[in-house]
Short mmCIF file of C-alpha atoms in Angstrom, two decimals:
data_model
loop_
_atom_site.label_atom_id
_atom_site.label_comp_id
_atom_site.label_asym_id
_atom_site.label_seq_id
_atom_site.Cartn_x
_atom_site.Cartn_y
_atom_site.Cartn_z
CA UNK I 1 10.59 27.88 -18.02
CA UNK I 2 14.28 27.18 -18.57
CA UNK I 3 15.56 23.86 -17.24
CA UNK I 4 19.32 23.27 -17.00
CA UNK I 5 20.13 19.85 -15.62
CA UNK I 6 23.51 19.17 -14.07
CA UNK I 7 24.63 15.63 -13.26
CA UNK I 8 27.15 15.63 -10.44
CA UNK I 9 27.82 11.93 -10.07
CA UNK I 10 27.05 9.16 -12.51
CA UNK I 11 26.59 5.43 -12.10
CA UNK I 12 24.90 2.76 -14.18
CA UNK I 13 21.10 2.86 -13.92
CA UNK I 14 19.33 -0.41 -14.65
CA UNK I 15 16.21 -0.11 -16.76
CA UNK I 16 13.67 -2.76 -15.79
CA UNK I 17 11.12 -3.91 -18.30
CA UNK I 18 8.07 -5.79 -17.12
CA UNK I 19 8.23 -9.51 -17.69
CA UNK I 20 7.83 -12.47 -15.39
CA UNK I 21 6.90 -11.69 -11.80
CA UNK I 22 9.93 -11.78 -9.50
CA UNK I 23 9.45 -12.42 -5.78
CA UNK I 24 12.17 -12.69 -3.15
CA UNK I 25 11.59 -14.90 -0.11
CA UNK I 26 9.80 -16.12 1.70
CA UNK I 27 10.78 -14.48 4.95
CA UNK I 28 8.78 -16.20 7.67
CA UNK I 29 7.28 -14.31 10.60
CA UNK I 30 6.44 -16.53 13.59
CA UNK I 31 2.99 -15.52 14.83
CA UNK I 32 1.60 -18.26 17.10
CA UNK I 33 -0.85 -21.13 16.66
CA UNK I 34 -3.23 -21.48 13.73
CA UNK I 35 -2.97 -18.07 12.02
CA UNK I 36 -5.95 -17.28 9.82
CA UNK I 37 -6.66 -13.73 8.68
CA UNK I 38 -4.14 -11.03 7.72
CA UNK I 39 -4.57 -7.26 7.45
CA UNK I 40 -1.87 -4.80 6.38
CA UNK I 41 -1.82 -1.05 7.05
CA UNK I 42 -0.11 1.82 8.85
CA UNK I 43 -1.55 1.17 12.26
CA UNK I 44 0.70 3.39 14.41
CA UNK I 45 0.91 6.31 11.97
CA UNK I 46 4.62 6.12 11.21
CA UNK I 47 6.03 5.68 7.72
CA UNK I 48 6.05 1.88 7.80
CA UNK I 49 3.49 -0.78 7.05
CA UNK I 50 2.33 -2.97 9.92
CA UNK I 51 0.74 -6.43 9.90
CA UNK I 52 -2.21 -7.78 11.91
CA UNK I 53 -2.78 -11.55 12.17
CA UNK I 54 -5.62 -13.48 13.83
CA UNK I 55 -4.52 -16.55 15.80
CA UNK I 56 -6.03 -18.85 18.44
CA UNK I 57 -4.92 -20.50 21.65
CA UNK I 58 -6.23 -18.06 22.98
CA UNK I 59 -8.23 -16.26 20.29
CA UNK I 60 -6.61 -12.92 19.58
CA UNK I 61 -5.34 -10.50 16.97
CA UNK I 62 -1.61 -9.77 17.05
CA UNK I 63 -0.18 -6.49 15.77
CA UNK I 64 3.33 -6.46 14.30
CA UNK I 65 4.88 -3.03 13.81
CA UNK I 66 7.08 -2.48 10.76
CA UNK I 67 10.48 -0.81 10.61
CA UNK I 68 12.81 0.87 8.14
CA UNK I 69 14.60 -2.44 7.59
CA UNK I 70 11.35 -4.15 6.56
CA UNK I 71 11.28 -6.28 9.71
CA UNK I 72 8.31 -6.71 12.05
CA UNK I 73 8.10 -6.82 15.84
CA UNK I 74 5.11 -7.89 17.94
CA UNK I 75 3.81 -4.67 19.47
CA UNK I 76 0.32 -5.41 20.73
CA UNK I 77 -2.25 -8.18 21.23
CA UNK I 78 -6.03 -7.86 21.32
CA UNK I 79 -7.79 -10.74 23.07
CA UNK I 80 -11.23 -11.54 21.68
CA UNK I 81 -12.64 -13.99 24.23
CA UNK I 82 -12.35 -17.70 24.82
CA UNK I 83 -13.36 -19.94 21.95
CA UNK I 84 -14.81 -17.29 19.63
CA UNK I 85 -12.75 -18.58 16.70
CA UNK I 86 -10.56 -15.74 15.41
CA UNK I 87 -10.94 -15.89 11.63
CA UNK I 88 -10.67 -13.70 8.57
CA UNK I 89 -9.42 -10.16 9.14
CA UNK I 90 -9.68 -6.90 7.21
CA UNK I 91 -8.55 -3.30 7.68
CA UNK I 92 -11.06 -0.44 7.56
CA UNK I 93 -11.74 2.95 9.15
CA UNK I 94 -14.59 1.96 11.45
CA UNK I 95 -15.09 5.19 13.39
CA UNK I 96 -14.32 7.95 10.90
CA UNK I 97 -11.16 9.26 12.56
CA UNK I 98 -8.86 8.39 9.62
CA UNK I 99 -6.99 5.76 11.67
CA UNK I 100 -6.93 2.21 10.33
CA UNK I 101 -9.18 -0.05 12.41
CA UNK I 102 -9.85 -3.79 11.99
CA UNK I 103 -12.79 -6.15 11.65
CA UNK I 104 -12.42 -9.86 12.39
CA UNK I 105 -14.79 -12.78 11.76
CA UNK I 106 -15.49 -14.90 14.84
CA UNK I 107 -16.57 -18.17 13.26
CA UNK I 108 -17.47 -20.02 16.47
CA UNK I 109 -19.51 -17.09 17.82
CA UNK I 110 -21.56 -16.23 14.73
CA UNK I 111 -20.35 -12.64 14.81
CA UNK I 112 -17.79 -10.11 13.59
CA UNK I 113 -15.83 -7.96 16.01
CA UNK I 114 -14.60 -4.42 15.36
CA UNK I 115 -11.21 -3.44 16.81
CA UNK I 116 -10.71 0.29 17.31
CA UNK I 117 -7.36 1.97 16.70
CA UNK I 118 -6.67 5.11 18.76
CA UNK I 119 -3.89 6.01 16.32
CA UNK I 120 -1.08 4.27 18.16
CA UNK I 121 -1.81 0.77 16.89
CA UNK I 122 -2.81 -0.27 20.42
CA UNK I 123 -6.23 -1.53 19.38
CA UNK I 124 -9.12 -1.97 21.79
CA UNK I 125 -12.12 -4.28 21.47
CA UNK I 126 -15.09 -2.53 19.89
CA UNK I 127 -18.62 -3.55 19.01
CA UNK I 128 -19.71 -7.06 18.06
CA UNK I 129 -22.03 -7.52 15.09
CA UNK I 130 -24.23 -10.57 14.56
CA UNK I 131 -23.64 -12.65 11.41
CA UNK I 132 -24.93 -16.00 10.23
CA UNK I 133 -23.51 -19.31 11.40
CA UNK I 134 -19.77 -19.88 10.93
CA UNK I 135 -18.67 -16.60 9.28
CA UNK I 136 -15.60 -17.16 7.09
CA UNK I 137 -14.44 -14.93 4.23
CA UNK I 138 -14.64 -11.16 4.90
CA UNK I 139 -14.45 -8.29 2.44
CA UNK I 140 -14.82 -4.50 2.69
CA UNK I 141 -16.30 -1.91 0.35
CA UNK I 142 -18.72 1.03 0.25
CA UNK I 143 -22.05 -0.74 -0.30
CA UNK I 144 -24.39 2.26 0.02
CA UNK I 145 -22.24 5.03 -1.44
CA UNK I 146 -21.88 7.09 1.74
CA UNK I 147 -18.06 7.14 1.57
CA UNK I 148 -17.78 4.80 4.56
CA UNK I 149 -16.32 1.33 4.24
CA UNK I 150 -18.83 -1.41 4.96
CA UNK I 151 -18.17 -5.14 5.15
CA UNK I 152 -19.67 -8.45 4.06
CA UNK I 153 -18.99 -11.97 5.28
CA UNK I 154 -19.84 -15.42 3.91
CA UNK I 155 -21.46 -17.65 6.55
CA UNK I 156 -20.45 -21.21 5.64
CA UNK I 157 -22.84 -23.17 7.87
CA UNK I 158 -25.63 -20.61 7.59
CA UNK I 159 -25.79 -20.69 3.77
CA UNK I 160 -25.94 -16.92 3.92
CA UNK I 161 -24.11 -13.62 3.54
CA UNK I 162 -24.17 -10.86 6.14
CA UNK I 163 -23.72 -7.26 5.07
CA UNK I 164 -22.32 -5.05 7.85
CA UNK I 165 -23.20 -1.38 7.34
CA UNK I 166 -20.91 1.27 8.81
CA UNK I 167 -22.33 4.54 10.15
CA UNK I 168 -18.86 6.09 10.22
CA UNK I 169 -18.95 6.62 13.99
CA UNK I 170 -18.03 3.12 15.07
CA UNK I 171 -21.59 1.86 14.91
CA UNK I 172 -22.59 -1.08 12.69
CA UNK I 173 -25.82 -2.75 11.67
CA UNK I 174 -25.99 -6.17 10.02
CA UNK I 175 -28.45 -7.83 7.67
CA UNK I 176 -28.22 -11.52 6.76
CA UNK I 177 -29.76 -13.07 3.64
CA UNK I 178 -29.65 -16.49 2.06
CA UNK I 179 -27.37 -17.49 -0.81
CA UNK I 180 -26.25 -20.92 -2.06
CA UNK I 181 -25.00 -23.89 -0.10
CA UNK I 182 -21.80 -23.63 1.96
CA UNK I 183 -20.54 -20.20 0.91
CA UNK I 184 -16.80 -19.93 1.45
CA UNK I 185 -15.83 -16.37 0.58
CA UNK I 186 -17.24 -13.04 -0.54
CA UNK I 187 -15.64 -10.17 -2.45
CA UNK I 188 -16.92 -6.58 -2.72
CA UNK I 189 -16.42 -4.39 -5.79
CA UNK I 190 -18.42 -2.27 -8.23
CA UNK I 191 -19.71 -4.91 -10.63
CA UNK I 192 -22.31 -2.82 -12.50
CA UNK I 193 -20.46 0.53 -12.57
CA UNK I 194 -22.90 2.56 -10.47
CA UNK I 195 -20.32 3.70 -7.91
CA UNK I 196 -21.46 1.37 -5.11
CA UNK I 197 -19.83 -1.87 -4.04
CA UNK I 198 -21.60 -5.03 -5.15
CA UNK I 199 -20.67 -8.52 -4.03
CA UNK I 200 -19.78 -11.94 -5.36
CA UNK I 201 -20.02 -15.03 -3.14
CA UNK I 202 -18.60 -18.49 -3.82
CA UNK I 203 -21.14 -21.28 -3.09
CA UNK I 204 -18.88 -24.28 -2.54
CA UNK I 205 -21.40 -27.13 -2.64
CA UNK I 206 -23.53 -25.58 -5.36
CA UNK I 207 -20.49 -25.22 -7.62
CA UNK I 208 -21.55 -21.65 -8.35
CA UNK I 209 -20.65 -18.06 -7.75
CA UNK I 210 -23.45 -15.59 -7.11
CA UNK I 211 -23.53 -11.88 -7.91
CA UNK I 212 -25.15 -9.61 -5.30
CA UNK I 213 -25.86 -6.15 -6.70
CA UNK I 214 -26.26 -3.16 -4.38
CA UNK I 215 -29.82 -1.89 -4.74
CA UNK I 216 -31.03 0.94 -2.54
CA UNK I 217 -27.80 0.68 -0.60
CA UNK I 218 -28.24 -3.01 0.26
CA UNK I 219 -26.88 -6.19 -1.27
CA UNK I 220 -29.37 -8.64 -2.71
CA UNK I 221 -28.73 -12.17 -3.95
CA UNK I 222 -28.86 -12.26 -7.74
CA UNK I 223 -27.61 -14.17 -10.76
CA UNK I 224 -25.63 -17.36 -10.27
CA UNK I 225 -22.90 -18.72 -12.56
CA UNK I 226 -21.61 -22.26 -12.70
CA UNK I 227 -17.90 -22.79 -12.16
CA UNK I 228 -18.22 -26.25 -13.74
CA UNK I 229 -19.79 -29.51 -12.70
CA UNK I 230 -16.52 -31.10 -11.60
CA UNK I 231 -15.04 -28.27 -9.49
CA UNK I 232 -15.95 -26.38 -6.32
CA UNK I 233 -15.30 -22.66 -5.68
CA UNK I 234 -13.43 -21.33 -2.67
CA UNK I 235 -11.72 -17.91 -2.64
CA UNK I 236 -13.02 -15.07 -4.83
CA UNK I 237 -11.69 -11.63 -5.84
CA UNK I 238 -12.95 -8.73 -7.94
CA UNK I 239 -10.58 -6.73 -10.18
CA UNK I 240 -10.27 -5.25 -13.67
CA UNK I 241 -8.04 -7.78 -15.37
CA UNK I 242 -8.50 -6.72 -19.02
CA UNK I 243 -8.16 -2.94 -18.71
CA UNK I 244 -11.69 -2.08 -19.85
CA UNK I 245 -12.55 -0.41 -16.50
CA UNK I 246 -15.13 -3.10 -15.69
CA UNK I 247 -14.60 -5.25 -12.61
CA UNK I 248 -14.10 -8.92 -13.44
CA UNK I 249 -14.29 -11.91 -11.09
CA UNK I 250 -11.53 -14.39 -10.20
CA UNK I 251 -12.24 -17.62 -8.35
CA UNK I 252 -10.06 -20.34 -6.84
CA UNK I 253 -11.69 -23.68 -7.67
CA UNK I 254 -10.64 -27.16 -6.65
CA UNK I 255 -10.74 -30.79 -7.71
CA UNK I 256 -9.29 -30.20 -10.31
CA UNK I 257 -7.56 -26.94 -9.39
CA UNK I 258 -7.89 -23.78 -11.47
CA UNK I 259 -7.93 -20.04 -11.35
CA UNK I 260 -11.31 -19.38 -13.00
CA UNK I 261 -11.80 -16.00 -14.68
CA UNK I 262 -15.24 -14.49 -15.38
CA UNK I 263 -15.34 -11.41 -17.62
CA UNK I 264 -17.74 -8.52 -16.93
CA UNK I 265 -19.69 -6.87 -19.75
CA UNK I 266 -19.86 -3.60 -17.77
CA UNK I 267 -23.43 -4.03 -16.61
CA UNK I 268 -22.73 -6.70 -14.05
CA UNK I 269 -23.30 -9.66 -16.39
CA UNK I 270 -20.47 -12.20 -16.36
CA UNK I 271 -19.19 -14.60 -19.02
CA UNK I 272 -16.83 -17.51 -18.60
CA UNK I 273 -15.11 -19.14 -16.93
CA UNK I 274 -11.69 -19.28 -18.52
CA UNK I 275 -9.55 -21.66 -16.47
CA UNK I 276 -5.82 -21.55 -15.68
CA UNK I 277 -4.17 -24.47 -13.90
CA UNK I 278 -2.82 -23.53 -10.46
CA UNK I 279 -0.25 -26.38 -10.43
CA UNK I 280 -1.23 -26.87 -6.78
CA UNK I 281 -3.88 -28.61 -4.68
CA UNK I 282 -6.99 -27.19 -3.01
CA UNK I 283 -6.88 -23.53 -3.99
CA UNK I 284 -8.11 -21.27 -1.23
CA UNK I 285 -7.56 -17.49 -1.05
CA UNK I 286 -7.22 -15.11 -4.03
CA UNK I 287 -5.63 -11.64 -4.11
CA UNK I 288 -4.87 -9.24 -6.96
CA UNK I 289 -2.40 -6.44 -7.74
CA UNK I 290 0.19 -5.26 -10.24
CA UNK I 291 2.95 -7.59 -9.10
CA UNK I 292 5.36 -6.90 -11.96
CA UNK I 293 4.84 -3.15 -12.28
CA UNK I 294 3.64 -3.21 -15.89
CA UNK I 295 0.27 -1.55 -15.26
CA UNK I 296 -2.09 -4.50 -15.36
CA UNK I 297 -3.54 -6.74 -12.66
CA UNK I 298 -1.84 -9.99 -11.71
CA UNK I 299 -3.22 -12.68 -9.40
CA UNK I 300 -1.94 -14.69 -6.41
CA UNK I 301 -3.65 -17.79 -5.04
CA UNK I 302 -2.86 -20.12 -2.11
CA UNK I 303 -2.98 -23.92 -2.39
CA UNK I 304 -3.73 -25.46 1.01
CA UNK I 305 -2.94 -29.11 0.37
CA UNK I 306 0.28 -28.66 -1.61
CA UNK I 307 1.75 -25.85 0.53
CA UNK I 308 2.22 -23.54 -2.43
CA UNK I 309 1.53 -20.05 -3.63
CA UNK I 310 0.52 -19.76 -7.29
CA UNK I 311 1.20 -16.45 -9.06
CA UNK I 312 -0.31 -15.57 -12.44
CA UNK I 313 1.23 -12.89 -14.64
CA UNK I 314 -1.29 -10.86 -16.65
CA UNK I 315 -0.17 -10.77 -20.29
CA UNK I 316 -1.84 -7.41 -20.83
CA UNK I 317 -5.04 -8.60 -22.48
CA UNK I 318 -6.73 -10.14 -19.47
CA UNK I 319 -5.15 -13.50 -20.18
CA UNK I 320 -2.56 -15.06 -17.90
CA UNK I 321 0.74 -16.84 -18.29
CA UNK I 322 1.21 -20.28 -16.76
CA UNK I 323 1.30 -20.23 -12.98
CA UNK I 324 4.56 -19.68 -11.12
CA UNK I 325 4.63 -21.57 -7.85
CA UNK I 326 6.41 -20.71 -4.61
CA UNK I 327 6.76 -22.85 -1.51
CA UNK I 328 4.85 -21.67 1.57
CA UNK I 329 4.52 -22.94 5.10
CA UNK I 330 2.13 -25.75 5.97
CA UNK I 331 -1.51 -25.33 4.93
CA UNK I 332 -1.48 -21.77 3.59
CA UNK I 333 -4.71 -19.81 3.91
CA UNK I 334 -5.13 -16.06 3.45
CA UNK I 335 -3.03 -14.15 0.94
CA UNK I 336 -2.78 -10.34 0.89
CA UNK I 337 -1.11 -7.95 -1.57
CA UNK I 338 0.47 -4.69 -0.37
CA UNK I 339 3.73 -2.73 -0.53
CA UNK I 340 4.83 -4.18 2.79
CA UNK I 341 8.38 -2.79 2.88
CA UNK I 342 7.68 0.56 1.20
CA UNK I 343 9.99 0.15 -1.79
CA UNK I 344 7.33 0.83 -4.42
CA UNK I 345 6.85 -2.81 -5.43
CA UNK I 346 3.92 -4.93 -4.31
CA UNK I 347 4.62 -7.77 -1.91
CA UNK I 348 2.63 -10.78 -0.66
CA UNK I 349 1.79 -12.09 2.80
CA UNK I 350 0.45 -15.62 3.36
CA UNK I 351 -0.83 -17.12 6.62
CA UNK I 352 0.30 -20.73 7.18
CA UNK I 353 -2.13 -22.34 9.58
CA UNK I 354 -0.26 -25.52 10.49
CA UNK I 355 3.24 -24.00 10.68
CA UNK I 356 2.19 -21.04 12.86
CA UNK I 357 3.79 -18.38 10.71
CA UNK I 358 3.22 -15.83 7.97
CA UNK I 359 5.32 -16.01 4.80
CA UNK I 360 6.38 -12.68 3.28
CA UNK I 361 7.36 -12.49 -0.40
CA UNK I 362 8.94 -9.24 -1.56
CA UNK I 363 8.51 -7.84 -5.04
CA UNK I 364 11.37 -6.22 -6.92
CA UNK I 365 10.86 -2.50 -7.64
CA UNK I 366 11.09 -1.51 -11.29
CA UNK I 367 12.32 2.00 -10.53
CA UNK I 368 13.22 4.43 -7.75
CA UNK I 369 10.94 5.50 -4.94
CA UNK I 370 9.95 9.14 -5.40
CA UNK I 371 9.73 11.29 -2.26
CA UNK I 372 8.64 14.93 -2.19
CA UNK I 373 8.78 17.18 0.89
CA UNK I 374 6.24 16.69 3.66
CA UNK I 375 7.41 19.85 5.48
CA UNK I 376 9.65 22.88 5.06
CA UNK I 377 11.04 25.56 7.38
CA UNK I 378 13.01 28.78 6.95
CA UNK I 379 16.13 28.64 9.12
CA UNK I 380 17.03 32.18 8.05
CA UNK I 381 14.82 34.54 6.14
CA UNK I 382 11.05 34.49 5.82
CA UNK I 383 8.44 32.97 3.56
CA UNK I 384 7.36 35.23 0.71
CA UNK I 385 4.65 33.23 -1.02
CA UNK I 386 3.85 29.68 -2.03
CA UNK I 387 3.29 26.69 0.22
CA UNK I 388 4.14 23.01 0.59
CA UNK I 389 2.27 22.13 -2.61
CA UNK I 390 4.58 24.52 -4.51
CA UNK I 391 7.42 22.04 -4.00
CA UNK I 392 5.64 19.00 -5.42
CA UNK I 393 5.90 19.67 -9.17
CA UNK I 394 7.92 21.66 -11.69
CA UNK I 395 5.11 24.03 -12.59
CA UNK I 396 6.28 27.62 -11.80
CA UNK I 397 4.24 27.59 -8.58
CA UNK I 398 7.17 28.52 -6.33
CA UNK I 399 7.94 28.76 -2.64
CA UNK I 400 9.36 32.23 -2.12
CA UNK I 401 11.91 33.32 0.48
CA UNK I 402 13.17 36.76 1.42
CA UNK I 403 15.36 38.64 3.89
CA UNK I 404 14.30 41.91 5.40
CA UNK I 405 17.67 43.64 5.22
CA UNK I 406 20.15 44.27 2.43
CA UNK I 407 22.65 41.43 2.54
CA UNK I 408 26.33 41.48 1.76
CA UNK I 409 28.74 38.64 1.16
CA UNK I 410 29.78 38.42 4.82
CA UNK I 411 26.30 37.65 6.12
CA UNK I 412 24.84 34.17 6.69
CA UNK I 413 22.71 32.83 3.84
CA UNK I 414 18.97 32.66 3.58
CA UNK I 415 18.27 28.97 4.26
CA UNK I 416 15.26 26.71 3.65
CA UNK I 417 15.12 23.17 5.06
CA UNK I 418 13.05 20.45 3.39
CA UNK I 419 11.93 17.27 5.19
CA UNK I 420 10.59 14.01 3.74
CA UNK I 421 10.01 10.43 4.82
CA UNK I 422 10.60 7.11 3.10
CA UNK I 423 9.84 3.56 4.26
CA UNK I 424 12.72 1.49 3.00
CA UNK I 425 15.28 -1.12 3.88
CA UNK I 426 18.66 -0.82 2.16
CA UNK I 427 19.57 2.18 -0.01
CA UNK I 428 21.89 1.65 -2.97
CA UNK I 429 21.45 5.05 -4.59
CA UNK I 430 20.04 8.42 -3.52
CA UNK I 431 19.25 11.25 -5.92
CA UNK I 432 18.33 14.80 -4.95
CA UNK I 433 16.71 17.03 -7.55
CA UNK I 434 16.32 20.73 -6.84
CA UNK I 435 14.86 23.43 -9.08
CA UNK I 436 15.12 27.08 -8.06
CA UNK I 437 16.23 30.62 -8.85
CA UNK I 438 16.71 34.10 -7.39
CA UNK I 439 15.36 37.48 -8.44
CA UNK I 440 18.78 39.23 -8.53
CA UNK I 441 22.32 38.53 -9.74
CA UNK I 442 25.46 38.08 -7.60
CA UNK I 443 23.99 35.19 -5.59
CA UNK I 444 25.34 31.73 -4.79
CA UNK I 445 23.23 28.62 -4.25
CA UNK I 446 24.37 25.78 -1.95
CA UNK I 447 22.67 22.40 -1.55
CA UNK I 448 23.29 20.16 1.45
CA UNK I 449 22.04 16.77 2.62
CA UNK I 450 21.74 15.89 6.30
CA UNK I 451 24.04 13.04 7.35
CA UNK I 452 22.18 11.20 10.10
CA UNK I 453 25.30 9.24 11.06
CA UNK I 454 27.21 12.42 12.00
CA UNK I 455 24.25 14.65 12.84
CA UNK I 456 25.44 17.38 10.48
CA UNK I 457 24.75 18.71 7.01
CA UNK I 458 27.09 17.76 4.17
CA UNK I 459 27.42 20.19 1.25
CA UNK I 460 26.78 18.36 -2.04
CA UNK I 461 26.67 21.24 -4.54
CA UNK I 462 27.62 24.94 -4.72
CA UNK I 463 27.13 27.15 -7.77
CA UNK I 464 26.05 30.59 -8.94
CA UNK I 465 22.33 31.03 -8.51
CA UNK I 466 20.31 31.37 -11.69
CA UNK I 467 17.90 34.17 -12.53
CA UNK I 468 15.69 31.60 -14.27
CA UNK I 469 14.68 28.18 -13.01
CA UNK I 470 17.49 25.65 -13.24
CA UNK I 471 17.60 22.07 -12.02
CA UNK I 472 20.49 20.54 -10.10
CA UNK I 473 20.68 16.75 -9.86
CA UNK I 474 22.92 15.22 -7.19
CA UNK I 475 23.45 11.44 -7.24
CA UNK I 476 24.97 9.62 -4.28
CA UNK I 477 26.11 6.02 -4.77
CA UNK I 478 28.77 5.81 -2.02
CA UNK I 479 27.17 5.09 1.35
CA UNK I 480 23.86 6.79 0.46
CA UNK I 481 22.21 5.28 3.54
CA UNK I 482 23.82 7.95 5.73
CA UNK I 483 21.30 10.43 4.35
CA UNK I 484 18.31 8.35 5.55
CA UNK I 485 17.59 8.10 9.28
CA UNK I 486 16.64 4.95 11.16
CA UNK I 487 13.03 6.18 11.06
CA UNK I 488 13.11 6.93 7.33
CA UNK I 489 13.62 10.70 7.59
CA UNK I 490 15.20 12.65 4.73
CA UNK I 491 16.43 16.24 5.03
CA UNK I 492 17.88 18.72 2.54
CA UNK I 493 18.91 22.36 2.83
CA UNK I 494 19.29 25.12 0.27
CA UNK I 495 21.13 28.34 1.05
CA UNK I 496 21.41 31.59 -0.92
CA UNK I 497 23.85 34.44 -0.18
CA UNK I 498 25.39 37.38 -2.04
CA UNK I 499 28.76 37.02 -3.73
CA UNK I 500 28.93 40.70 -4.59
CA UNK I 501 26.94 43.92 -4.25
CA UNK I 502 23.17 43.53 -3.91
CA UNK I 503 21.52 46.88 -4.43
CA UNK I 504 17.90 45.75 -4.27
CA UNK I 505 16.52 45.00 -0.79
CA UNK I 506 13.42 43.15 -2.00
CA UNK I 507 15.23 40.22 -3.59
CA UNK I 508 13.75 36.73 -3.27
CA UNK I 509 14.66 33.09 -3.56
CA UNK I 510 12.25 30.87 -5.50
CA UNK I 511 12.06 27.10 -5.05
CA UNK I 512 9.92 25.34 -7.63
CA UNK I 513 10.64 21.66 -7.02
CA UNK I 514 12.36 19.36 -4.52
CA UNK I 515 12.54 15.58 -4.92
CA UNK I 516 14.47 12.64 -3.55
CA UNK I 517 14.71 9.41 -5.53
CA UNK I 518 15.63 6.30 -3.54
CA UNK I 519 16.83 3.12 -5.21
CA UNK I 520 17.17 -0.13 -3.31
#
């Protein structure tokens, strides 16, 4: 396959190497009194991430819909009932319809409540599932290997953990079993490598964490590990922090305050802890993700009593650099990691209980966002082979186009439109890459981008069509945002027409690859 790349416009391209974690913000989202749990997902099935937050006064879950600009607007409220104690919150598909539903701990009611999403983000109250007394930290994972997300919750006053099994049709069954004293949080992940989610619970008063392996599709309390005689565990997370494909355990411990790391030997046996100072007070929630884009897992942790977020950069060997701290609102609780604004970099959301808001910290993308077509249509001509997948990679699997009559240079071109979607705020640079060819000579190829500000296509490249695959690269640095709609839509058009005699009526166009690259 011949590849001829043409650069039509050139500007300086910054090359970002992974180093210290960079976060912009916080941007504070006012959410109402005493926010607790946070869940992030695409609740209304557009291109943008949305945020759910549990609050009280009255007890409810509030849904904030995202936008292209990375801002959030209150779109829906789900009231849970007076005094139930809206607590920790997680996203999951509860009823098997591929929409993102929610599950919320109700710590005053000794239960968890499922909220069903009809696809619009206008959640309705679903089933209630019994837990132990004072359910606190929630986690989700596939406990029994049936490809349905289940849940588990730590019951602080019940000294127990409740596993909540999901049938996939919106029905749940719970089983509660004893663990240590005053469990604060639970995390689900595959500790022993058997393909099913196991659990780890933090037993605050016992100064231990406890592994709960999935056996026969059910969690069972197992080995306990001391976090140290002078500290108490709170939040817990499970992630591979040393790149050996085993799931390790990270714990927020307090008095004194550390991030405690327990390594996994691959069979579910832990060693440690190795402690890293948080530089804050009363560590609470723990979340993990590749915050600097270098391929390994970093850690974020909230400090309730010092109103800080601690962020730990993974040095690539499962060890961490000294904590970076960021100011939060008052008494931060839950922390979640997700690409909130759709720019390809992971961001953080923190609920601040006593300042009635959620703090959003935005990561800095290390490269462009890559968008491939989600749809195509022939505006003139007809499809002659290939499909949408043919446009996703440069692999000689081509989308073919043809015209049923012999064309001459006075006729309108065969045209194929390509549509994509990006969730993004500002656009500083837009790149279109197109790879294609025709089966006969005497053809021209024209590329256009749709200008959403004028409602018309703008020609960005015209050239002789190639008989072999060639790649055209168009870079727009002047007002590139005009080629992205307010809903994140992208649209490109390729046209082919004769420039001279075409003696063969069965000629075809062949599109091998279409890609937009968006740089903030």
